Amino acid sequence: RCINREWFNLPMEQVWQVYSEELYMTNKIHNLQIHSFILMSNHWHLIASTPDSNIDKCMHRFMNATSHRLLQMGNRINQTYGNRYYRCVLKDPSHFLCAYKYNYQNPLVAGACERVEQYPYSTLNGLLGFQHLLIPMVEDSTLFNSVEETLGWLNRLTPAKERKAMKVALKR
């Protein structure tokens, strides 16, 4: 999350480009495997895996590079992020599905779109062919098992109480 929960002070298209390029580079340099990425106005959500067991190295590179570029482009000083990244090990398929739905529903819950697939700063939008996706993605068997059913599931808003429970569970 950005420091003091401030919004990125650049147009979202530019911020998306920076994040896309740096995820691409982190994949190439450190073999970060990207399953889902969502960019919001002042934070982002990432589901990734690291076959080389180097998540700290991946995230250090990614956050350092994005912070440096965003500060330079936005003609700002100090820092971009308020804290370190938060990581959670997704131990089983149901835990993964909770994180997957939580991530892709973020723009829907925030009122940034009417359907999850419409949100332009999401890997889902690119996977469905609505935009060119620079971010190298791991094959999405959740989505492509049944696109219609998965989109229906993602677009059914999780009740606030359950969403809060999901958020707490993802922090464990």
CSV table of C-alpha atoms in Angstrom, one decimal:
chain,number,residue,atom,x,y,z
A,1,ARG,CA,0.0,0.0,0.0
A,2,CYS,CA,1.2,3.5,-0.7
A,3,ILE,CA,2.5,5.5,2.2
A,4,ASN,CA,-0.3,7.2,4.1
A,5,ARG,CA,-2.8,5.4,1.8
A,6,GLU,CA,-2.2,8.2,-0.7
A,7,TRP,CA,-3.1,7.4,-4.3
A,8,PHE,CA,-0.5,7.0,-7.0
A,9,ASN,CA,0.1,10.5,-8.3
A,10,LEU,CA,0.3,9.4,-11.9
A,11,PRO,CA,-2.4,8.3,-14.4
A,12,MET,CA,-3.3,4.7,-13.7
A,13,GLU,CA,-2.3,3.8,-17.3
A,14,GLN,CA,1.2,4.8,-16.5
A,15,VAL,CA,1.3,3.1,-13.2
A,16,TRP,CA,-0.1,-0.1,-14.8
A,17,GLN,CA,2.7,0.0,-17.4
A,18,VAL,CA,5.4,0.3,-14.7
A,19,TYR,CA,4.0,-2.6,-12.7
A,20,SER,CA,3.5,-4.7,-15.8
A,21,GLU,CA,7.1,-4.1,-17.0
A,22,GLU,CA,8.5,-4.8,-13.5
A,23,LEU,CA,6.5,-8.0,-13.1
A,24,TYR,CA,7.8,-9.0,-16.5
A,25,MET,CA,11.4,-8.3,-15.4
A,26,THR,CA,11.0,-10.0,-12.0
A,27,ASN,CA,9.7,-13.1,-13.8
A,28,LYS,CA,12.7,-13.1,-16.2
A,29,ILE,CA,15.4,-12.3,-13.5
A,30,HIS,CA,14.1,-14.3,-10.5
A,31,ASN,CA,11.5,-16.8,-12.0
A,32,LEU,CA,8.6,-15.2,-10.2
A,33,GLN,CA,5.5,-17.2,-11.3
A,34,ILE,CA,2.4,-14.8,-11.5
A,35,HIS,CA,-1.0,-16.2,-11.0
A,36,SER,CA,-3.0,-13.0,-10.5
A,37,PHE,CA,-2.3,-9.3,-10.3
A,38,ILE,CA,-4.6,-6.4,-9.5
A,39,LEU,CA,-3.6,-2.8,-9.4
A,40,MET,CA,-5.8,-0.5,-7.3
A,41,SER,CA,-5.6,3.3,-6.8
A,42,ASN,CA,-3.1,3.0,-3.9
A,43,HIS,CA,-2.2,-0.6,-3.6
A,44,TRP,CA,-2.0,-3.9,-5.4
A,45,HIS,CA,-2.7,-7.6,-4.9
A,46,LEU,CA,-0.5,-10.4,-6.2
A,47,ILE,CA,-0.8,-14.1,-6.2
A,48,ALA,CA,2.6,-15.6,-7.1
A,49,SER,CA,4.7,-18.6,-6.6
A,50,THR,CA,8.5,-19.0,-6.5
A,51,PRO,CA,9.8,-22.4,-7.7
A,52,ASP,CA,13.3,-21.2,-6.6
A,53,SER,CA,12.1,-20.4,-3.0
A,54,ASN,CA,13.2,-16.8,-3.4
A,55,ILE,CA,10.1,-14.7,-2.6
A,56,ASP,CA,12.1,-12.2,-0.6
A,57,LYS,CA,14.5,-11.6,-3.4
A,58,CYS,CA,11.6,-11.3,-6.0
A,59,MET,CA,9.7,-8.9,-3.9
A,60,HIS,CA,12.7,-6.8,-3.0
A,61,ARG,CA,13.5,-6.4,-6.6
A,62,PHE,CA,9.9,-5.7,-7.7
A,63,MET,CA,9.1,-3.2,-4.9
A,64,ASN,CA,12.4,-1.4,-5.2
A,65,ALA,CA,12.1,-1.1,-9.0
A,66,THR,CA,8.5,0.0,-8.9
A,67,SER,CA,9.1,2.5,-6.1
A,68,HIS,CA,12.1,4.0,-7.8
A,69,ARG,CA,10.3,4.4,-11.2
A,70,LEU,CA,7.1,5.8,-9.7
A,71,LEU,CA,9.0,8.3,-7.6
A,72,GLN,CA,11.0,9.5,-10.6
A,73,MET,CA,8.1,9.6,-12.9
A,74,GLY,CA,5.9,11.5,-10.4
A,75,ASN,CA,8.7,13.9,-9.5
A,76,ARG,CA,8.4,12.9,-5.8
A,77,ILE,CA,10.9,12.2,-3.0
A,78,ASN,CA,11.0,9.9,-0.1
A,79,GLN,CA,9.2,6.6,-0.5
A,80,THR,CA,6.3,5.0,-2.3
A,81,TYR,CA,5.2,2.2,0.0
A,82,GLY,CA,4.1,2.5,3.6
A,83,ASN,CA,5.2,-1.0,4.6
A,84,ARG,CA,6.9,-4.1,3.4
A,85,TYR,CA,4.8,-6.5,1.4
A,86,TYR,CA,2.6,-8.9,3.2
A,87,ARG,CA,2.9,-12.6,2.3
A,88,CYS,CA,0.7,-15.5,3.0
A,89,VAL,CA,1.3,-19.1,2.0
A,90,LEU,CA,-1.7,-20.6,0.3
A,91,LYS,CA,-1.6,-24.1,1.6
A,92,ASP,CA,-4.4,-25.8,-0.3
A,93,PRO,CA,-6.7,-25.3,-3.3
A,94,SER,CA,-9.6,-23.8,-1.3
A,95,HIS,CA,-7.2,-21.2,0.3
A,96,PHE,CA,-6.0,-20.4,-3.2
A,97,LEU,CA,-9.5,-20.0,-4.5
A,98,CYS,CA,-10.4,-17.6,-1.6
A,99,ALA,CA,-7.3,-15.5,-2.4
A,100,TYR,CA,-8.1,-15.6,-6.2
A,101,LYS,CA,-11.7,-14.4,-5.6
A,102,TYR,CA,-10.7,-11.8,-3.0
A,103,ASN,CA,-8.1,-10.3,-5.5
A,104,TYR,CA,-10.2,-10.2,-8.6
A,105,GLN,CA,-13.3,-8.9,-6.6
A,106,ASN,CA,-11.3,-5.9,-5.2
A,107,PRO,CA,-12.3,-3.5,-8.0
A,108,LEU,CA,-15.9,-4.7,-7.9
A,109,VAL,CA,-16.1,-4.1,-4.1
A,110,ALA,CA,-14.5,-0.7,-4.5
A,111,GLY,CA,-17.1,0.3,-7.1
A,112,ALA,CA,-14.4,0.7,-9.8
A,113,CYS,CA,-16.3,-1.6,-12.2
A,114,GLU,CA,-19.6,-3.4,-12.6
A,115,ARG,CA,-18.0,-6.7,-13.6
A,116,VAL,CA,-14.6,-8.1,-12.7
A,117,GLU,CA,-13.6,-8.7,-16.3
A,118,GLN,CA,-14.1,-5.0,-17.1
A,119,TYR,CA,-11.5,-3.7,-14.8
A,120,PRO,CA,-8.5,-2.7,-17.0
A,121,TYR,CA,-5.7,-2.9,-14.3
A,122,SER,CA,-6.1,-6.7,-13.7
A,123,THR,CA,-4.5,-9.7,-15.3
A,124,LEU,CA,-8.0,-11.1,-15.7
A,125,ASN,CA,-8.8,-8.4,-18.2
A,126,GLY,CA,-5.7,-9.4,-20.2
A,127,LEU,CA,-6.2,-13.1,-19.9
A,128,LEU,CA,-9.7,-12.7,-21.5
A,129,GLY,CA,-8.2,-10.8,-24.4
A,130,PHE,CA,-9.6,-7.4,-23.6
A,131,GLN,CA,-6.1,-5.9,-23.6
A,132,HIS,CA,-2.5,-6.8,-24.4
A,133,LEU,CA,-1.0,-8.4,-21.3
A,134,LEU,CA,2.8,-7.9,-20.8
A,135,ILE,CA,2.8,-9.7,-17.5
A,136,PRO,CA,3.8,-13.3,-18.0
A,137,MET,CA,1.1,-15.5,-16.4
A,138,VAL,CA,1.0,-19.1,-15.1
A,139,GLU,CA,-1.7,-21.0,-16.9
A,140,ASP,CA,-5.0,-20.1,-15.2
A,141,SER,CA,-6.8,-23.4,-14.9
A,142,THR,CA,-9.3,-21.8,-12.5
A,143,LEU,CA,-10.5,-19.4,-15.2
A,144,PHE,CA,-10.2,-21.5,-18.2
A,145,ASN,CA,-11.8,-24.6,-16.7
A,146,SER,CA,-15.1,-22.9,-17.4
A,147,VAL,CA,-14.9,-19.2,-18.2
A,148,GLU,CA,-18.6,-18.5,-18.0
A,149,GLU,CA,-18.9,-20.3,-14.6
A,150,THR,CA,-15.8,-18.7,-13.2
A,151,LEU,CA,-16.9,-15.2,-14.2
A,152,GLY,CA,-20.3,-15.8,-12.7
A,153,TRP,CA,-18.6,-16.9,-9.5
A,154,LEU,CA,-16.3,-13.9,-9.4
A,155,ASN,CA,-19.1,-11.5,-10.2
A,156,ARG,CA,-21.3,-12.7,-7.3
A,157,LEU,CA,-20.2,-10.4,-4.5
A,158,THR,CA,-19.0,-12.1,-1.4
A,159,PRO,CA,-21.1,-10.8,1.6
A,160,ALA,CA,-19.1,-8.3,3.7
A,161,LYS,CA,-18.9,-10.6,6.7
A,162,GLU,CA,-17.4,-13.4,4.6
A,163,ARG,CA,-15.1,-11.0,2.8
A,164,LYS,CA,-13.8,-9.8,6.1
A,165,ALA,CA,-13.2,-13.4,7.2
A,166,MET,CA,-11.4,-14.1,4.0
A,167,LYS,CA,-9.2,-11.0,4.6
A,168,VAL,CA,-8.3,-12.2,8.1
A,169,ALA,CA,-7.7,-15.8,6.9
A,170,LEU,CA,-5.3,-14.5,4.1
A,171,LYS,CA,-3.3,-12.8,6.8
A,172,ARG,CA,-2.5,-16.1,8.6
